[in-house]
Amino acid sequence: MSSADSIDDYLDDLAEHLTASPDRTRRFLAEVESHLRDESEASVSKGIEQLEAEISAIRSFGTTAQIAKAENHISWKSSRSSVIAASFGLVLRLVTIGMIVIGLAGGAAQIFANFGLVNAIYGLPSNVIMSASSCAHWLAVQPTAATCQQAGTLEASNDLPMIYFATGFLGLLLAIPVFIVWFRHRTTRKVLPATLGPAISSAMFGAAAIGLFSLGVTNAVISTTWGKGVWLIDATAALIVCAVSLALLLRAIRRSYVSPNV
């Protein structure tokens, strides 16, 4: 509509051309209405008839096609930026959770190892043939070990926990700013579907659990990899996170049926 008989008609026609989210559309229409009514009231105060004042305000403001095109372009750019920012934030949260889970899995492995299960958790398979240099190095740094396999196992029991704990600690440090930003910018949560985060998390940690269990079982059966207990503990931790993510996904799906805006 290039012209309108009243401000209400103009707003109705403009609303049909806008493609932004309902919240943004409502705010934009409210701003347009406020501007048009202020301008028309200023004209009425000068003695111009109400209808003529509204038509004049509309003509000076622009056609609905022009205004809608400009607003749709702005909202699209804003939406694209919001989606990119929200996606980046989601990736950071998933990485943070993964790092913390690694740290917790390392703590669980160390607890089991302290109950006399060092070989079951970190053990080097008995059929592994190591190089002479590796054997000499491990025996040198683990003087209490009687064999190369035992030395390698003890070395793994020292090195792996440090790697796990360092990863978990970095995850905790990263979690502070990541989740503070997430809690403060609640409006960005609505940019992405509520089901997206739990769906990606359940798929990611589910795939990790399957892969880690496969490594642990392969180790237990044919002893091709070492530290089978670590693989199984990691797999269990990933499976727990996967289960939690699936529960959150189901809750998000139920909420989406109750309210499409959730």
CSV table of C-alpha atoms in Angstrom, one decimal:
chain,number,residue,atom,x,y,z
A,1,MET,CA,0.0,0.0,0.0
A,2,SER,CA,1.6,3.3,-1.1
A,3,SER,CA,-1.0,5.3,0.8
A,4,ALA,CA,-3.4,4.6,3.6
A,5,ASP,CA,-6.7,6.1,4.9
A,6,SER,CA,-5.5,6.1,8.5
A,7,ILE,CA,-2.6,5.2,10.7
A,8,ASP,CA,-4.3,1.9,11.7
A,9,ASP,CA,-4.6,0.9,8.1
A,10,TYR,CA,-1.0,1.7,7.5
A,11,LEU,CA,0.2,-0.3,10.5
A,12,ASP,CA,-2.0,-3.3,9.5
A,13,ASP,CA,-0.5,-3.3,6.0
A,14,LEU,CA,3.0,-2.8,7.3
A,15,ALA,CA,2.7,-5.7,9.6
A,16,GLU,CA,1.9,-8.0,6.7
A,17,HIS,CA,5.2,-7.2,5.0
A,18,LEU,CA,7.5,-7.6,8.0
A,19,THR,CA,9.5,-10.8,8.4
A,20,ALA,CA,11.2,-10.3,11.7
A,21,SER,CA,10.4,-12.2,14.9
A,22,PRO,CA,7.0,-11.5,16.6
A,23,ASP,CA,8.8,-9.6,19.5
A,24,ARG,CA,10.8,-7.4,17.1
A,25,THR,CA,7.8,-6.8,14.9
A,26,ARG,CA,5.7,-5.6,17.8
A,27,ARG,CA,8.4,-3.3,19.0
A,28,PHE,CA,8.9,-1.9,15.5
A,29,LEU,CA,5.2,-1.3,14.9
A,30,ALA,CA,4.9,0.4,18.3
A,31,GLU,CA,7.8,2.8,17.3
A,32,VAL,CA,6.2,3.5,13.9
A,33,GLU,CA,2.8,4.2,15.5
A,34,SER,CA,4.3,6.5,18.1
A,35,HIS,CA,6.1,8.5,15.4
A,36,LEU,CA,3.1,8.8,13.1
A,37,ARG,CA,0.7,9.8,15.9
A,38,ASP,CA,3.1,12.4,17.3
A,39,GLU,CA,3.5,13.9,13.8
A,40,SER,CA,-0.3,13.8,13.1
A,41,GLU,CA,-1.1,15.3,16.5
A,42,ALA,CA,1.4,18.1,15.8
A,43,SER,CA,-0.5,18.8,12.6
A,44,VAL,CA,-3.9,18.7,14.3
A,45,SER,CA,-2.6,21.3,16.9
A,46,LYS,CA,-2.0,23.6,13.9
A,47,GLY,CA,-5.7,23.3,12.8
A,48,ILE,CA,-5.4,20.5,10.3
A,49,GLU,CA,-8.2,17.9,10.2
A,50,GLN,CA,-7.4,14.5,11.9
A,51,LEU,CA,-7.7,12.3,8.8
A,52,GLU,CA,-5.7,14.8,6.7
A,53,ALA,CA,-3.0,15.0,9.4
A,54,GLU,CA,-2.7,11.2,9.5
A,55,ILE,CA,-2.4,10.9,5.7
A,56,SER,CA,0.2,13.7,5.6
A,57,ALA,CA,2.2,11.9,8.4
A,58,ILE,CA,2.0,8.6,6.5
A,59,ARG,CA,3.1,10.2,3.2
A,60,SER,CA,6.1,11.9,4.8
A,61,PHE,CA,7.1,8.6,6.6
A,62,GLY,CA,7.2,6.5,3.4
A,63,THR,CA,5.3,3.6,1.9
A,64,THR,CA,4.9,0.3,3.7
A,65,ALA,CA,6.9,-1.4,1.0
A,66,GLN,CA,9.8,0.9,1.5
A,67,ILE,CA,9.7,0.8,5.3
A,68,ALA,CA,9.3,-3.0,5.4
A,69,LYS,CA,12.2,-3.6,3.0
A,70,ALA,CA,14.5,-1.5,5.2
A,71,GLU,CA,13.4,-3.0,8.4
A,72,ASN,CA,13.5,-6.6,7.1
A,73,HIS,CA,17.1,-6.0,5.9
A,74,ILE,CA,18.2,-4.7,9.3
A,75,SER,CA,16.4,-7.5,11.2
A,76,TRP,CA,18.0,-10.1,8.9
A,77,LYS,CA,21.5,-8.8,9.6
A,78,SER,CA,20.8,-8.6,13.3
A,79,SER,CA,19.3,-12.1,13.3
A,80,ARG,CA,22.3,-13.5,11.4
A,81,SER,CA,24.7,-12.0,13.9
A,82,SER,CA,22.6,-13.3,16.8
A,83,VAL,CA,22.6,-16.8,15.3
A,84,ILE,CA,26.4,-16.8,14.9
A,85,ALA,CA,26.9,-15.5,18.4
A,86,ALA,CA,24.5,-18.0,19.9
A,87,SER,CA,26.1,-20.9,17.9
A,88,PHE,CA,29.5,-19.9,19.1
A,89,GLY,CA,28.3,-19.7,22.6
A,90,LEU,CA,26.7,-23.2,22.3
A,91,VAL,CA,30.0,-24.7,21.0
A,92,LEU,CA,31.9,-23.0,23.9
A,93,ARG,CA,29.4,-24.5,26.5
A,94,LEU,CA,29.7,-28.0,25.0
A,95,VAL,CA,33.5,-27.8,25.0
A,96,THR,CA,33.5,-26.5,28.6
A,97,ILE,CA,31.3,-29.4,29.7
A,98,GLY,CA,33.4,-31.9,27.8
A,99,MET,CA,36.6,-30.6,29.5
A,100,ILE,CA,35.0,-30.8,33.0
A,101,VAL,CA,33.7,-34.3,32.3
A,102,ILE,CA,37.3,-35.3,31.3
A,103,GLY,CA,38.5,-33.9,34.6
A,104,LEU,CA,35.9,-35.8,36.6
A,105,ALA,CA,36.6,-39.0,34.7
A,106,GLY,CA,40.3,-38.6,35.6
A,107,GLY,CA,39.4,-38.2,39.3
A,108,ALA,CA,37.2,-41.3,39.2
A,109,ALA,CA,40.1,-43.3,37.5
A,110,GLN,CA,42.5,-42.1,40.2
A,111,ILE,CA,40.1,-43.2,43.0
A,112,PHE,CA,39.8,-46.7,41.5
A,113,ALA,CA,43.5,-46.9,41.1
A,114,ASN,CA,44.1,-46.0,44.8
A,115,PHE,CA,42.2,-49.2,45.7
A,116,GLY,CA,44.9,-51.4,44.2
A,117,LEU,CA,43.6,-51.3,40.6
A,118,VAL,CA,46.5,-49.4,39.0
A,119,ASN,CA,47.1,-52.1,36.5
A,120,ALA,CA,43.4,-52.5,35.6
A,121,ILE,CA,43.0,-48.7,35.1
A,122,TYR,CA,46.3,-47.8,33.5
A,123,GLY,CA,47.8,-51.2,32.7
A,124,LEU,CA,50.0,-51.7,29.6
A,125,PRO,CA,49.0,-55.0,27.9
A,126,SER,CA,51.4,-57.9,28.5
A,127,ASN,CA,51.7,-58.6,24.8
A,128,VAL,CA,53.0,-55.2,23.9
A,129,ILE,CA,56.6,-55.1,22.6
A,130,MET,CA,58.2,-51.8,23.4
A,131,SER,CA,61.4,-50.4,22.1
A,132,ALA,CA,64.5,-50.7,24.1
A,133,SER,CA,64.7,-46.9,24.5
A,134,SER,CA,61.2,-46.7,25.8
A,135,CYS,CA,61.8,-49.5,28.3
A,136,ALA,CA,65.1,-48.0,29.5
A,137,HIS,CA,63.4,-44.6,29.9
A,138,TRP,CA,60.4,-46.0,31.9
A,139,LEU,CA,62.6,-48.1,34.1
A,140,ALA,CA,64.8,-45.1,34.8
A,141,VAL,CA,61.9,-42.9,35.9
A,142,GLN,CA,60.1,-45.7,37.7
A,143,PRO,CA,62.9,-47.4,39.7
A,144,THR,CA,60.5,-49.4,41.8
A,145,ALA,CA,59.2,-51.3,38.7
A,146,ALA,CA,60.4,-54.8,38.0
A,147,THR,CA,59.5,-55.0,34.4
A,148,CYS,CA,59.1,-52.7,31.4
A,149,GLN,CA,55.3,-53.2,31.4
A,150,GLN,CA,55.1,-52.3,35.1
A,151,ALA,CA,57.2,-49.3,34.5
A,152,GLY,CA,55.0,-48.1,31.6
A,153,THR,CA,51.9,-48.7,33.7
A,154,LEU,CA,53.3,-46.6,36.6
A,155,GLU,CA,54.3,-43.9,34.2
A,156,ALA,CA,50.8,-43.8,32.8
A,157,SER,CA,49.4,-43.6,36.3
A,158,ASN,CA,51.5,-40.5,36.9
A,159,ASP,CA,51.0,-38.7,33.6
A,160,LEU,CA,47.4,-39.4,32.7
A,161,PRO,CA,45.9,-38.0,35.9
A,162,MET,CA,47.8,-34.8,35.4
A,163,ILE,CA,46.5,-34.4,31.9
A,164,TYR,CA,43.0,-35.1,33.0
A,165,PHE,CA,43.1,-32.8,36.0
A,166,ALA,CA,44.7,-30.0,33.9
A,167,THR,CA,41.9,-30.3,31.3
A,168,GLY,CA,39.2,-30.3,34.0
A,169,PHE,CA,40.7,-27.3,35.7
A,170,LEU,CA,40.9,-25.4,32.4
A,171,GLY,CA,37.3,-26.3,31.8
A,172,LEU,CA,36.3,-24.9,35.2
A,173,LEU,CA,38.1,-21.7,34.5
A,174,LEU,CA,36.4,-21.4,31.1
A,175,ALA,CA,33.1,-22.2,32.6
A,176,ILE,CA,33.1,-19.1,34.7
A,177,PRO,CA,32.9,-16.5,31.9
A,178,VAL,CA,31.0,-18.8,29.5
A,179,PHE,CA,28.1,-19.4,31.8
A,180,ILE,CA,28.0,-15.9,33.3
A,181,VAL,CA,27.6,-14.6,29.7
A,182,TRP,CA,24.9,-17.2,29.0
A,183,PHE,CA,22.9,-16.4,32.2
A,184,ARG,CA,23.1,-12.6,31.7
A,185,HIS,CA,22.1,-12.7,28.0
A,186,ARG,CA,19.0,-14.7,28.3
A,187,THR,CA,17.4,-13.3,25.2
A,188,THR,CA,20.0,-15.0,23.0
A,189,ARG,CA,18.8,-18.4,24.2
A,190,LYS,CA,15.7,-17.9,22.1
A,191,VAL,CA,17.7,-17.4,18.9
A,192,LEU,CA,18.4,-21.1,18.5
A,193,PRO,CA,15.8,-23.8,19.0
A,194,ALA,CA,15.6,-25.0,22.6
A,195,THR,CA,16.2,-28.6,21.4
A,196,LEU,CA,19.4,-27.9,19.4
A,197,GLY,CA,21.8,-27.8,22.3
A,198,PRO,CA,20.6,-31.0,24.0
A,199,ALA,CA,20.3,-32.8,20.7
A,200,ILE,CA,23.9,-32.0,19.7
A,201,SER,CA,25.1,-32.8,23.2
A,202,SER,CA,23.4,-36.2,23.3
A,203,ALA,CA,24.7,-37.1,19.9
A,204,MET,CA,28.2,-35.9,20.6
A,205,PHE,CA,28.6,-37.6,24.0
A,206,GLY,CA,26.7,-40.7,22.8
A,207,ALA,CA,29.1,-41.1,19.9
A,208,ALA,CA,32.0,-40.6,22.4
A,209,ALA,CA,30.6,-43.2,24.7
A,210,ILE,CA,30.3,-45.8,22.0
A,211,GLY,CA,33.9,-45.1,20.7
A,212,LEU,CA,35.4,-45.2,24.2
A,213,PHE,CA,33.5,-48.4,25.2
A,214,SER,CA,34.8,-50.0,22.0
A,215,LEU,CA,38.4,-49.1,22.9
A,216,GLY,CA,37.9,-50.4,26.4
A,217,VAL,CA,36.3,-53.7,25.3
A,218,THR,CA,38.9,-54.2,22.5
A,219,ASN,CA,41.6,-53.8,25.1
A,220,ALA,CA,40.0,-56.2,27.5
A,221,VAL,CA,39.5,-58.9,24.7
A,222,ILE,CA,42.6,-58.7,22.6
A,223,SER,CA,44.8,-56.2,24.5
A,224,THR,CA,45.7,-54.0,21.6
A,225,THR,CA,45.5,-50.7,23.6
A,226,TRP,CA,46.5,-49.9,27.1
A,227,GLY,CA,44.8,-48.2,29.9
A,228,LYS,CA,41.5,-50.1,29.4
A,229,GLY,CA,40.1,-49.0,32.7
A,230,VAL,CA,40.6,-45.4,31.7
A,231,TRP,CA,38.7,-45.9,28.4
A,232,LEU,CA,35.8,-47.6,30.2
A,233,ILE,CA,35.6,-44.9,32.9
A,234,ASP,CA,35.7,-42.2,30.2
A,235,ALA,CA,32.9,-44.0,28.3
A,236,THR,CA,30.8,-44.2,31.4
A,237,ALA,CA,31.2,-40.5,32.1
A,238,ALA,CA,30.2,-39.7,28.4
A,239,LEU,CA,27.2,-42.0,28.7
A,240,ILE,CA,26.0,-40.2,31.8
A,241,VAL,CA,26.2,-36.8,30.1
A,242,CYS,CA,24.5,-38.3,27.1
A,243,ALA,CA,21.6,-39.6,29.3
A,244,VAL,CA,21.3,-36.2,30.9
A,245,SER,CA,21.3,-34.5,27.5
A,246,LEU,CA,18.6,-36.8,26.3
A,247,ALA,CA,16.4,-36.0,29.3
A,248,LEU,CA,16.9,-32.3,28.6
A,249,LEU,CA,16.0,-32.9,24.9
A,250,LEU,CA,12.8,-34.7,25.8
A,251,ARG,CA,11.9,-31.9,28.2
A,252,ALA,CA,12.5,-29.3,25.5
A,253,ILE,CA,10.4,-31.2,23.0
A,254,ARG,CA,7.5,-31.4,25.5
A,255,ARG,CA,7.7,-27.7,26.2
A,256,SER,CA,7.7,-26.9,22.4
A,257,TYR,CA,4.4,-28.7,22.1
A,258,VAL,CA,3.0,-26.6,25.0
A,259,SER,CA,4.3,-23.3,23.8
A,260,PRO,CA,5.9,-22.8,20.4
A,261,ASN,CA,7.8,-19.8,21.7
A,262,VAL,CA,9.8,-21.8,24.3
